[in-house]
Coordinates of C-alpha atoms and ligand atoms in Angstrom, one line a residue:
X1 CA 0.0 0.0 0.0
X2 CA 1.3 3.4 -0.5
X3 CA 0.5 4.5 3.3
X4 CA 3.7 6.3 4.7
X5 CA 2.8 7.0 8.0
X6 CA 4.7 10.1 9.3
X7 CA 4.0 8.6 12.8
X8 CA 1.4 5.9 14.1
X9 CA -0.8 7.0 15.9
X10 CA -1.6 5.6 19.1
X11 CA -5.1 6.9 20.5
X12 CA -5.6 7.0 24.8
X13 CA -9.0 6.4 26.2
X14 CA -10.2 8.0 29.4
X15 CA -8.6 5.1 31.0
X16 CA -5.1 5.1 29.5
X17 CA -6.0 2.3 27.6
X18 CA -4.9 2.3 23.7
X19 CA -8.5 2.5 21.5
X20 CA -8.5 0.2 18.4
X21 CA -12.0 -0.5 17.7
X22 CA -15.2 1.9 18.5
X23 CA -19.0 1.3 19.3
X24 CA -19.9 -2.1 21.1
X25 CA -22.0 -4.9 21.3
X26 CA -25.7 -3.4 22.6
X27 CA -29.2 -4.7 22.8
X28 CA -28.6 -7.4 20.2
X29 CA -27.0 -4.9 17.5
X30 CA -23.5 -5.0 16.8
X31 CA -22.1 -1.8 16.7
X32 CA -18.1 -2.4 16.8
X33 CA -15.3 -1.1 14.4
X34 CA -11.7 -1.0 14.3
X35 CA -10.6 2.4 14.7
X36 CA -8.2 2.4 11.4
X37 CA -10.8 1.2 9.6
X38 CA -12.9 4.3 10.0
X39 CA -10.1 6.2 9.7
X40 CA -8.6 5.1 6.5
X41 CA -12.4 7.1 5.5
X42 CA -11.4 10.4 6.7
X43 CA -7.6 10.6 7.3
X44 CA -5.5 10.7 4.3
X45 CA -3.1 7.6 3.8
X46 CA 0.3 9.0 5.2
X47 CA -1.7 8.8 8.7
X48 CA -2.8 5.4 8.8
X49 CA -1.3 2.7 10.3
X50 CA 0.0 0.4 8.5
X51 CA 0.7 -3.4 9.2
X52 CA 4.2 -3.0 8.4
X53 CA 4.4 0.1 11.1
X54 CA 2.2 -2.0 13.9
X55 CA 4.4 -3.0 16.6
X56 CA 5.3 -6.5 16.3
X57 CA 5.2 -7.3 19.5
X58 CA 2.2 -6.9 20.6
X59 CA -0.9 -9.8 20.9
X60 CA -2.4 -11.3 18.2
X61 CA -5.1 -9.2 18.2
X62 CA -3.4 -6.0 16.8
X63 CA -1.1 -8.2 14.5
X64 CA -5.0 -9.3 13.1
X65 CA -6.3 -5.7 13.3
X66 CA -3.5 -4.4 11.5
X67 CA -3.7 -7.4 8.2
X68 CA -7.1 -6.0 8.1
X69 CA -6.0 -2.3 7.9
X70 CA -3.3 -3.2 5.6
X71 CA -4.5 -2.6 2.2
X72 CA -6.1 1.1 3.2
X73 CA -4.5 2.9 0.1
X74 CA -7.1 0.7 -2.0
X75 CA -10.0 2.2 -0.4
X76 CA -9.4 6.1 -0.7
X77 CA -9.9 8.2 -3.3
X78 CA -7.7 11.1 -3.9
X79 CA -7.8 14.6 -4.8
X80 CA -5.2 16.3 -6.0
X81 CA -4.9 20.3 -6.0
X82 CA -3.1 21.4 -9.2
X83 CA -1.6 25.2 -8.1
X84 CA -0.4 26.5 -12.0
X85 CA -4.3 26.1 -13.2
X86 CA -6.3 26.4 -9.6
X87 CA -8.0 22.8 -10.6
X88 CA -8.7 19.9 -8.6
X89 CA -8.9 16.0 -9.7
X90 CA -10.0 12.9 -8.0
X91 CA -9.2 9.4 -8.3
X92 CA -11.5 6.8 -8.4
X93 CA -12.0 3.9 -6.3
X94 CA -10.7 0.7 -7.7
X95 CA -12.6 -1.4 -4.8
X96 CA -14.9 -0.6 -1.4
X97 CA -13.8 -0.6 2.0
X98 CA -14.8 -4.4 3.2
X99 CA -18.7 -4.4 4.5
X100 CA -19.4 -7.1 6.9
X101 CA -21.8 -9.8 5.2
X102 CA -24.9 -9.8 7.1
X103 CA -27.7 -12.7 7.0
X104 CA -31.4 -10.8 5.8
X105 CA -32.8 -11.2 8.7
X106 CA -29.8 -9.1 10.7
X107 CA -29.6 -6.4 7.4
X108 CA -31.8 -3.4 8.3
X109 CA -32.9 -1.0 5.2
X110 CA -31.9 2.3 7.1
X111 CA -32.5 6.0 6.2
X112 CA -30.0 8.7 7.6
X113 CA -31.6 12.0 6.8
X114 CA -28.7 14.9 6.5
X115 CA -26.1 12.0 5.8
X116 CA -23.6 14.1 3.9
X117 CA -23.4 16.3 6.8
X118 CA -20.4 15.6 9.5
X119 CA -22.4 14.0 11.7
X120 CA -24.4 11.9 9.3
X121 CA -21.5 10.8 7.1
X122 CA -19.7 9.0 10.2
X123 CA -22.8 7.2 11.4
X124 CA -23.3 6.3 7.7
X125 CA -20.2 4.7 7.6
X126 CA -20.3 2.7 10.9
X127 CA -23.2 1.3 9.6
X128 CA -22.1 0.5 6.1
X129 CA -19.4 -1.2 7.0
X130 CA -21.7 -3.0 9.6
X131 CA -23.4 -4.7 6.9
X132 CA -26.7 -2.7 6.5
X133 CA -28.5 -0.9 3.6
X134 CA -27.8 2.8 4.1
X135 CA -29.8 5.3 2.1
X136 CA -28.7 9.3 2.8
X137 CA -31.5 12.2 2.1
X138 CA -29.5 15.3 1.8
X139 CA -29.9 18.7 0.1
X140 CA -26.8 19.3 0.3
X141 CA -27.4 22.7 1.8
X142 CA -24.0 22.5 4.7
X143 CA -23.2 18.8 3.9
X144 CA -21.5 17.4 1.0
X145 CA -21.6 14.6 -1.4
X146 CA -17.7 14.7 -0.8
X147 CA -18.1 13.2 2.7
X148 CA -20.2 9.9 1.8
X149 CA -18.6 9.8 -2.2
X150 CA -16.3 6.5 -1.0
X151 CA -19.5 4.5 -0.9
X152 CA -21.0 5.4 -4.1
X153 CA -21.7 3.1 -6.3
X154 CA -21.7 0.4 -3.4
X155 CA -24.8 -2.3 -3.7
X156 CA -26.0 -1.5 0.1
X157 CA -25.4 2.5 -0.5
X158 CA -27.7 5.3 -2.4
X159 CA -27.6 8.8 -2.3
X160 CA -30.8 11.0 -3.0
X161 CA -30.8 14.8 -3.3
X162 CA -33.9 15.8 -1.7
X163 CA -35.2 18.3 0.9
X164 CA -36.8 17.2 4.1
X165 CA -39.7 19.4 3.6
X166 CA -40.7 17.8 0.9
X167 CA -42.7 14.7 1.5
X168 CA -40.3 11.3 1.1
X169 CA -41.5 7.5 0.2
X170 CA -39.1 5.1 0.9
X171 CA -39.4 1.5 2.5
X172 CA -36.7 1.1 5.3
X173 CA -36.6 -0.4 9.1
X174 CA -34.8 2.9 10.7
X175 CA -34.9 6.4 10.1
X176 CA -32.2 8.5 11.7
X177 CA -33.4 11.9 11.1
X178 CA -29.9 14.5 11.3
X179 CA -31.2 16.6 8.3
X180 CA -31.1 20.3 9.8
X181 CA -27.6 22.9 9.6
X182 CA -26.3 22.8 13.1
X183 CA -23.7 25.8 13.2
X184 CA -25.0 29.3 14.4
X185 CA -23.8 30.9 11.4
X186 CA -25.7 28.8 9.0
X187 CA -28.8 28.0 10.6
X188 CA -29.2 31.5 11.3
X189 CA -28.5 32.0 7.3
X190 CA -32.0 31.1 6.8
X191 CA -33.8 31.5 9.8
X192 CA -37.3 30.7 8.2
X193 CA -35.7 27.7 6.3
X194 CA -34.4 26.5 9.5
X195 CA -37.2 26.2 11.7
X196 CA -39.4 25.3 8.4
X197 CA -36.7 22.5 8.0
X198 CA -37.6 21.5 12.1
X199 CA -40.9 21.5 11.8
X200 CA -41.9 20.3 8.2
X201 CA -38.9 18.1 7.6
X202 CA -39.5 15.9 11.2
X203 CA -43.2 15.6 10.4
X204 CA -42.8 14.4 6.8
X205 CA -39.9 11.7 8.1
X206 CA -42.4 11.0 11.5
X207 CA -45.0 10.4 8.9
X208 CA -42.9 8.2 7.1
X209 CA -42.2 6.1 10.2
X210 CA -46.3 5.9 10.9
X211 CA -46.4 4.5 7.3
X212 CA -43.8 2.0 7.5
X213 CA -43.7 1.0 11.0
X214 CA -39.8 2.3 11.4
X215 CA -38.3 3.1 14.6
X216 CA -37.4 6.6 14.2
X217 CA -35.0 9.0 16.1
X218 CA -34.3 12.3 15.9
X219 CA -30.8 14.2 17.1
X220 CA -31.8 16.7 18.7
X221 CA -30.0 19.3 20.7
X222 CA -28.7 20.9 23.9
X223 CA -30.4 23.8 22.9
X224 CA -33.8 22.9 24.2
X225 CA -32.2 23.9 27.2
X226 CA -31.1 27.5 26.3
X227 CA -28.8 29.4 28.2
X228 CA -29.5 27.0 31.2
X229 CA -30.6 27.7 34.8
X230 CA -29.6 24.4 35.8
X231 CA -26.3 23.0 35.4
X232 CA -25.0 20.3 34.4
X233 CA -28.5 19.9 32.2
X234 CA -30.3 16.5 32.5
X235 CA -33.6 15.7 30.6
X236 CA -36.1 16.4 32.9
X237 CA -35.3 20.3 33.0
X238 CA -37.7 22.3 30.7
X239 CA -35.0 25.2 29.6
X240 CA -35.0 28.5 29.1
X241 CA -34.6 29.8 25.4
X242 CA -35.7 32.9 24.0
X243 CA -38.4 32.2 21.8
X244 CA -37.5 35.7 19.4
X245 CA -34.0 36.2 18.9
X246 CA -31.0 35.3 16.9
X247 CA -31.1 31.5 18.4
X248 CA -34.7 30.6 18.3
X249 CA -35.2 29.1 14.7
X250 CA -32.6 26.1 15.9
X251 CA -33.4 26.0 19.6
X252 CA -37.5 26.6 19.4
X253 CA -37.5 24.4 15.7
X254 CA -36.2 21.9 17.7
X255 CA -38.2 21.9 20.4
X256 CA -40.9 21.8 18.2
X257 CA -39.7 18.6 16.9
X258 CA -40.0 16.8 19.6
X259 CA -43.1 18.2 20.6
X260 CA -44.0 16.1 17.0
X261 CA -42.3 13.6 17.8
X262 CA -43.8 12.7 20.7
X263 CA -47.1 13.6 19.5
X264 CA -46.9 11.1 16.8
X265 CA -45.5 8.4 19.2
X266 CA -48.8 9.0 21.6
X267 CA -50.9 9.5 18.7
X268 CA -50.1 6.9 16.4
X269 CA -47.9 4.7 18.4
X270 CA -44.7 6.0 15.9
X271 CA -41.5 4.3 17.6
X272 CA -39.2 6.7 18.8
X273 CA -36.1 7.8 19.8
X274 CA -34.8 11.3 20.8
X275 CA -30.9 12.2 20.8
X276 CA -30.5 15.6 22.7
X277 CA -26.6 15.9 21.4
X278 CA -24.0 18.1 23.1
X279 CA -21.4 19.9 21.2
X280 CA -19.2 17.5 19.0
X281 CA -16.3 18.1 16.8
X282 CA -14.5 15.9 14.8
X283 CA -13.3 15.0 11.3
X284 CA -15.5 16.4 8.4
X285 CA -16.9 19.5 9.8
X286 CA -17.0 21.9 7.7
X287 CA -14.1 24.0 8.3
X288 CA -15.6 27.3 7.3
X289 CA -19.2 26.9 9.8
X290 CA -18.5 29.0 12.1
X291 CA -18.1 26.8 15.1
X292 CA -15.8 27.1 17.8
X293 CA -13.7 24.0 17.3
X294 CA -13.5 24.3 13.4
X295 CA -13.0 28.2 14.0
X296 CA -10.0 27.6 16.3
X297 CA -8.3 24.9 14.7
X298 CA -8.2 26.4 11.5
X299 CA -7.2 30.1 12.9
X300 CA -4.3 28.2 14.9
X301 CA -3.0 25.8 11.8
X302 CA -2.8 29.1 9.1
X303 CA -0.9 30.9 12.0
X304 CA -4.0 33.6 12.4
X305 CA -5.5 35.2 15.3
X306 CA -8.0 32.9 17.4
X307 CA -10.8 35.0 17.9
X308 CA -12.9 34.1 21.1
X309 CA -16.1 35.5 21.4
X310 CA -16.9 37.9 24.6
X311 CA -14.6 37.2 27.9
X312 CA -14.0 33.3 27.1
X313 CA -15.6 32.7 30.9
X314 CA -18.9 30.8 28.9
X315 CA -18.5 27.4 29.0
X316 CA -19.3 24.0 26.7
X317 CA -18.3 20.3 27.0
X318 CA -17.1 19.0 23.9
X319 CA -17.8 14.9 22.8
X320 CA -15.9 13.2 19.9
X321 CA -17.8 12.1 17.1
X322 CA -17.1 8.3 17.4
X323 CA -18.4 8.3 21.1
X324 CA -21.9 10.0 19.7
X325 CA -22.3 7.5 17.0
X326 CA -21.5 4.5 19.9
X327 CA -24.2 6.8 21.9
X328 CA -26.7 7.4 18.5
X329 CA -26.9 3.4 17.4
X330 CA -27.0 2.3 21.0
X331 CA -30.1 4.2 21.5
X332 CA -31.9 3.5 18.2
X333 CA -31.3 0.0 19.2
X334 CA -32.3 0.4 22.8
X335 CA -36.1 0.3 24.1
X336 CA -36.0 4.0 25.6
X337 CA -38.3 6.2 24.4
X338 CA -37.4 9.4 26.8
X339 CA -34.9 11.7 25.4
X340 CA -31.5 10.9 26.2
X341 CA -28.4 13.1 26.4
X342 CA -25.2 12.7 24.8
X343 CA -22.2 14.5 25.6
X344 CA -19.2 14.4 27.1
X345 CA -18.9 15.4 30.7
X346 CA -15.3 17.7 30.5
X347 CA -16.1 21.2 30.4
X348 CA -14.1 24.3 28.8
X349 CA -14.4 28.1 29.5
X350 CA -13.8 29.3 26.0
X351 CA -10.8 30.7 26.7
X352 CA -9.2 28.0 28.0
X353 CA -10.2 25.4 25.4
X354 CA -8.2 28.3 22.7
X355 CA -4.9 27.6 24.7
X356 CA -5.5 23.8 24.3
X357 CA -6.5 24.1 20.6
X358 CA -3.4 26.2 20.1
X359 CA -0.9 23.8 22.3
X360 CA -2.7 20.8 20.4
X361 CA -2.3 22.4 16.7
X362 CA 1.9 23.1 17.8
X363 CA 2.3 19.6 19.0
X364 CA 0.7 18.1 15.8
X365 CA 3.1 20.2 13.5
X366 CA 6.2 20.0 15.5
X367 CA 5.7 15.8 15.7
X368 CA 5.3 16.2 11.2
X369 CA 8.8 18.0 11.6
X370 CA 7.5 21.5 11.1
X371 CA 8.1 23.7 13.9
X372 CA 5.5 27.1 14.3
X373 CA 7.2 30.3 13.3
X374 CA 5.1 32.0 16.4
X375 CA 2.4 31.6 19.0
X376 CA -0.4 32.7 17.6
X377 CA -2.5 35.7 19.0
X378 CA -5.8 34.8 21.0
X379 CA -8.2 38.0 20.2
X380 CA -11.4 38.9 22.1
X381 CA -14.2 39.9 19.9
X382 CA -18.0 40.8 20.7
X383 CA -19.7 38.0 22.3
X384 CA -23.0 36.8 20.0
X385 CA -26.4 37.2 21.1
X386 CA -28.2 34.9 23.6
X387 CA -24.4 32.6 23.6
X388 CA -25.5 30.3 26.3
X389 CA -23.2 30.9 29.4
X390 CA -22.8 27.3 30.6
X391 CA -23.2 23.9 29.2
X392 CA -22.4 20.8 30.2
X393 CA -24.4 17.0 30.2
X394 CA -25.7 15.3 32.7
X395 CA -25.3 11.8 31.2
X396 CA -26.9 9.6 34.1
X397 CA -29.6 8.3 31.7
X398 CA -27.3 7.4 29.0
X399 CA -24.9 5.6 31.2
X400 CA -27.8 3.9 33.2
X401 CA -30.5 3.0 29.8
X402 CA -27.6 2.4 27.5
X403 CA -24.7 1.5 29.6
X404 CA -22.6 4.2 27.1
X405 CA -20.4 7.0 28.0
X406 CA -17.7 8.8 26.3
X407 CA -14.6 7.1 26.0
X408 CA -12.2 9.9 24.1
X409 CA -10.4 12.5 26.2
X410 CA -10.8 16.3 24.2
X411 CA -7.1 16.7 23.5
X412 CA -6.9 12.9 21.5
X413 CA -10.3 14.3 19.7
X414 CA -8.7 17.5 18.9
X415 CA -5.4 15.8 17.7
X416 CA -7.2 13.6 15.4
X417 CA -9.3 16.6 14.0
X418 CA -6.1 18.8 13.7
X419 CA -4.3 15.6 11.2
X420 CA -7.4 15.8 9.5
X421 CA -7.5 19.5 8.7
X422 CA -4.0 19.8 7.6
X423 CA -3.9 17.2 5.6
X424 CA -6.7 18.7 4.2
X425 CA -4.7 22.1 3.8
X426 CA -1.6 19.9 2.3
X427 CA -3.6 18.7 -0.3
X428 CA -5.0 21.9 -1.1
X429 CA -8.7 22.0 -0.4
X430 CA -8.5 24.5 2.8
Ligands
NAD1 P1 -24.3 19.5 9.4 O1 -24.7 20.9 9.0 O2 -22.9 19.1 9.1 O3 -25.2 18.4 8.8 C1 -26.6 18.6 8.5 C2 -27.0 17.9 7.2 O4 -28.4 18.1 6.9 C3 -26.2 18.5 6.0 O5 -25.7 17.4 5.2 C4 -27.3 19.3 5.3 O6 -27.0 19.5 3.9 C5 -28.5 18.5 5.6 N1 -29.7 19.3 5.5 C6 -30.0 20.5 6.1 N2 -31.2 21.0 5.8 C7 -31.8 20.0 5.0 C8 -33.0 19.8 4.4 N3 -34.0 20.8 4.5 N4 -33.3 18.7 3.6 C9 -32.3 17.7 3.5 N5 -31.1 17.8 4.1 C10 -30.8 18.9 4.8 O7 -24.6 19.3 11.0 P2 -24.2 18.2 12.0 O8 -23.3 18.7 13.0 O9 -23.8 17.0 11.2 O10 -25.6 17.9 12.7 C11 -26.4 16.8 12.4 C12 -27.6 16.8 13.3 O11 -27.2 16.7 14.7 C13 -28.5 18.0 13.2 O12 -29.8 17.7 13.3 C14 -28.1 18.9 14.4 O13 -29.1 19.7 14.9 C15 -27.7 17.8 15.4 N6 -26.8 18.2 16.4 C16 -25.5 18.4 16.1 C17 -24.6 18.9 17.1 C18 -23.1 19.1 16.8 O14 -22.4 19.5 17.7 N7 -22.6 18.7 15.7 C19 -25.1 19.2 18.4 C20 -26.4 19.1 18.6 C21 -27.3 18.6 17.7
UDP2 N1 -17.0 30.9 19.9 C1 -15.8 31.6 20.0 N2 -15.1 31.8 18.9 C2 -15.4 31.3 17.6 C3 -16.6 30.6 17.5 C4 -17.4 30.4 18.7 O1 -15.5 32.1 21.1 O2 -14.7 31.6 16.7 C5 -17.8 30.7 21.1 C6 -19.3 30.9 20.9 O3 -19.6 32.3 21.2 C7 -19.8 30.0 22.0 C8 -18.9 28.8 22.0 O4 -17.7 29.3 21.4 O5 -19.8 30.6 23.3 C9 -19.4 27.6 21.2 O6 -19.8 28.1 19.9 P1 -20.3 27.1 18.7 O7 -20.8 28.0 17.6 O8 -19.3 26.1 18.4 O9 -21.6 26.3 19.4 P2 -22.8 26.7 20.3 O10 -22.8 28.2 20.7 O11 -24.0 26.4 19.5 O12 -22.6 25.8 21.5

C-alpha cells in the first residue's frame, strides 16, 4: 500500500488504555469497528497505520487488526490540488472498504436524513461497514456529497438529493433523522428555512415512520435547554430559550420537533427515539461553519488570530464524534423512548479550550517536523447574542439505559481533528 505513515498514531482512552475499535455490542445490535478502519475514511493515507508500522510485538489481536487495515491505500480516493491552473482531480475507487456480510434477517434498510453532513456521514459509515442498507437524504445545503462519495456506487449504498420538507417514500426499518444545519452561522443564514426544516422536515420523516412502521430517532439538541438555569443539564429540565431572537429558529425548531415527535408516538404509536446531542467536533466538519472548534483549529494551523467571542468565561463540554455515534446506534437499538443526552462530561471556559487548541495544533506540527514560526495571537471579539453561558451533560440516563459514556479524552479528539485538517490544507482544499 502506498501509506507512509509520518507517525502511528496511538489513540488513549479515558482510562489510558490504547483504543482500536469503537462502538460495542448493545441490545442485540453490533455496533463495533476498528478504529483504522474508519479512519482510513477520513484521514489521508500517510496517517494510517500500516501493518508493516504496527508493533510486532504486541498480541495477536493488533497483528489481526493491523492485516485488516493493511490494504487502506485501496479504499481512498484522492484529490489532487493542481496550483499552476487552480483545478482539482479525483481518483476513483478501484474497490470498497470491506462491508461485513450480514444474514437478511440481521440487514436493516436504514435512512439517515442529513447524511452528507459531518455528523451523518460517520454514522453512515459505521453502519455500512456493519453490513446494512444505508440510504442518505440530503440537500446538500452544509453537507457534501464529498463526505459519503467512498460509498457510491456500493450495492448496500444510495444517495438521493432531496429536501426534508418535501414529503419522502421510501421502505426502510430505521430512520435516523440529522437533516437540519447545526452551526450558528448557517442555521441563522436562513432563519425561516431552518425552523421550516424543524418543523416540516421531522413531520414528513415521523410520517414516514407511521407509514412504515420504522423506529425513528431524531438528534436533537442541547439547545432545548437555552442558556441554562440548571447545570449540568439533565432531561427532565424544561430550559429556558428565547423564543425571538437570533437563536430561536434552531433552539424553538427543535423543540418543536420533539413536541411532533412525541405527539406522533402517543398519537399513532410512531417508535421513537430522541438524541438531545452536546457539542461535537471531529473529522469532516466543515471547516468554514462558524463553530468554535472548526473556528480555532483552523485560525491556529494558518498561523491567524483565534478570535474568542466575549470574555471566554462561557463554557461548553465537547464529545468526539465516534463516542456519539456509539451513543446514536446504542439508542436507536435500545427500548428507551425518553430523550437521552449525549455529551461528554469535561467542560471548557472558552478561553481555555483556545490555549488547548493552540498547544494541540503546535504539537501536531512539530511531531510532522515543522516547527511554528510564532504563537499565535488569541483575540477577544463581541460576544454573539443569547451565547448560552454554561453547558455541560448530565449523562446519568445514558450511562444507566444504554450502559454508554464517552470514551475519548478532548485533547486525542482535537489531535485527530487537527491531522485531518492539515492534511486537508496539504492537499489543497483548505
Ligand atoms: P451538518 O450541518 O454538518 O449536517 C446537517 C446535514 O443536513 C447536512 O448534510 C445538510 O446538507 C442537511 N440538510 C440541512 N437541511 C436539509 C433539508 N432541508 N433537507 C435535507 N437535508 C438537509 O450538521 P451536523 O453537525 O452533522 O448535525 C447533524 C444533526 O445533529 C443536526 O440535526 C443537528 O441539529 C444535530 N446536532 C449536532 C450537534 C453538533 O455539535 N454537531 C449538536 C447538537 C445537535
Ligand atoms: N466561539 C468563539 N469563537 C469562535 C466561535 C465560537 O469564542 O470563533 C464561542 C461561541 O460564542 C460559543 C462557543 O464558542 O460561546 C461555542 O460556539 P459554537 O458556535 O461552536 O456552538 P454553540 O454556541 O452552538 O454551542
Amino acid at each position: 500500500m502506498s501509506a507512509q505513515a509520518v507517525s502511528p498514531i496511538r489513540t488513549l482512552d479515558k482510562n489510558g488504555e490504547v483504543i482500536t475499535s469503537v462502538g460495542f455490542q448493545r441490545f442485540g445490535f453490533d455496533c463495533e469497528v476498528p478504529l483504522d478502519v474508519l479512519r482510513s475514511l477520513y484521514l489521508r493515507p500517510h496517517y494510517v497505520i500500516t501493518a508493516s508500522q504496527a508493533d510486532e510485538s504486541k498480541q495477536s489481536e493488533e497483528t489481526e487488526h493491523a492485516k485488516f487495515t493493511g490494504a487502506y491505500g485501496a479504499y481512498q480516493s484522492k484529490s489532487i490540488f493542481h496550483p499552476d491552473t487552480q483545478s482539482i482531480s479525483y481518483t476513483t475507487l478501484s474497490r470498497f472498504p470491506p462491508v461485513k456480510l450480514l444474514p437478511p434477517s440481521q440487514r436493516k434498510r436504514i435512512l439517515v436524513t442529513g447524511g452528507a453532513g459531518f455528523v451523518g456521514s460517520h454514522l453512515v459509515d459505521r453502519l455500512m461497514i456493519l453490513g446494512h442498507e444505508v440510504t442518505v437524504l440530503d440537500n446538500f445545503f452544509t453537507g457534501s456529497k464529498t463526505t459519503v462519495s467512498h460509498w457510491v456506487g456500493h450495492p448496500n449504498f444510495e444517495m438521493v438529493r432531496h429536501d426534508v420538507v418535501e414529503p419522502f417514500m421510501i421502505e426502510c426499518d430505521q430512520i435516523y433523522h440529522l437533516a437540519c444545519p447545526a452551526s450558528p452561522p448557517h442555521y441563522q443564514f436562513n432563519a425561516v428555512k431552518t425552523i421550516k426544516t424543524s418543523f416540516m422536515g421531522t413531520l414528513n420523516m415521523l410520517g414516514l415512520a407511521k407509514r412504515t412502521k420504522a423506529r425513528f430517532l431524531i438528534t436533537s439538541t442541547s439547545e432545548v435547554y437555552g442558556d441554562p438555569e440548571v447545570h449540568p443539564q439533565h432531561e427532565d429540565y424544561w430550559g429556558h430559550v428565547n423564543p425571538i431572537g437570533p437563536r430561536a429558529c434552531y433552539d424553538e425548531g427543535k423543540r418543536v420537533a420533539e413536541t411532533l415527535t412525541y405527539g406522533f408516538h402517543r398519537q399513532d404509536g410512531v417508535d421513537i427515539r430522541v438524541a438531545r446531542i452536546f457539542n461535537t467536533y471531529g473529522p469532516r466538519m466543515n471547516p468554514f461553519d462558524g463553530r468554535v472548534v472548526s473556528n480555532f483549529i483552523v485560525q491556529a494551523l494558518r498561523g491567524e488570530d483565534m478570535t474568542v467571542y466575549g470574555d471566554g468565561k462561557q463554557t461548553r463540554s465537547f464529545q468526539y464524534i465516534h463516542d456519539l455515534v456509539d451513543g446514536l446506534i446504542a439508542l436507536m437499538n435500545s427500548d428507551e423512548t425518553r430523550p437521552v443526552n449525549l455529551g461528554n462530561g469535561d467542560e471548557f471556559t472558552i478561553g481555555d479550550f483556545a490555549e488547548l487548541v493552540r498547544d494541540i495544533v503546535e504539537k501536531v506540527q512539530r511531531e510532522d517536523g515543522v516547527e511554528p514560526p510564532r504563537r499565535v495571537n488569541i483575540i477577544y471579539k463581541p460576544m454573539p447574542m443569547d451565547d448560552p453561558q454554561k453547558r455541560r451533560p448530565d449523562t446519568t440516563r445514558a450511562k444507566t439505559v444504554l450502559d454508554w459514556e464517552p470514551r475519548w479524552t478532548v485533547r486525542m479528539g482535537l489531535e485527530e481533528m487537527v491531522r485531518y485538517y492539515k492534511a486537508k490544507m496539504i492537499e489543497g482544499s483548505l
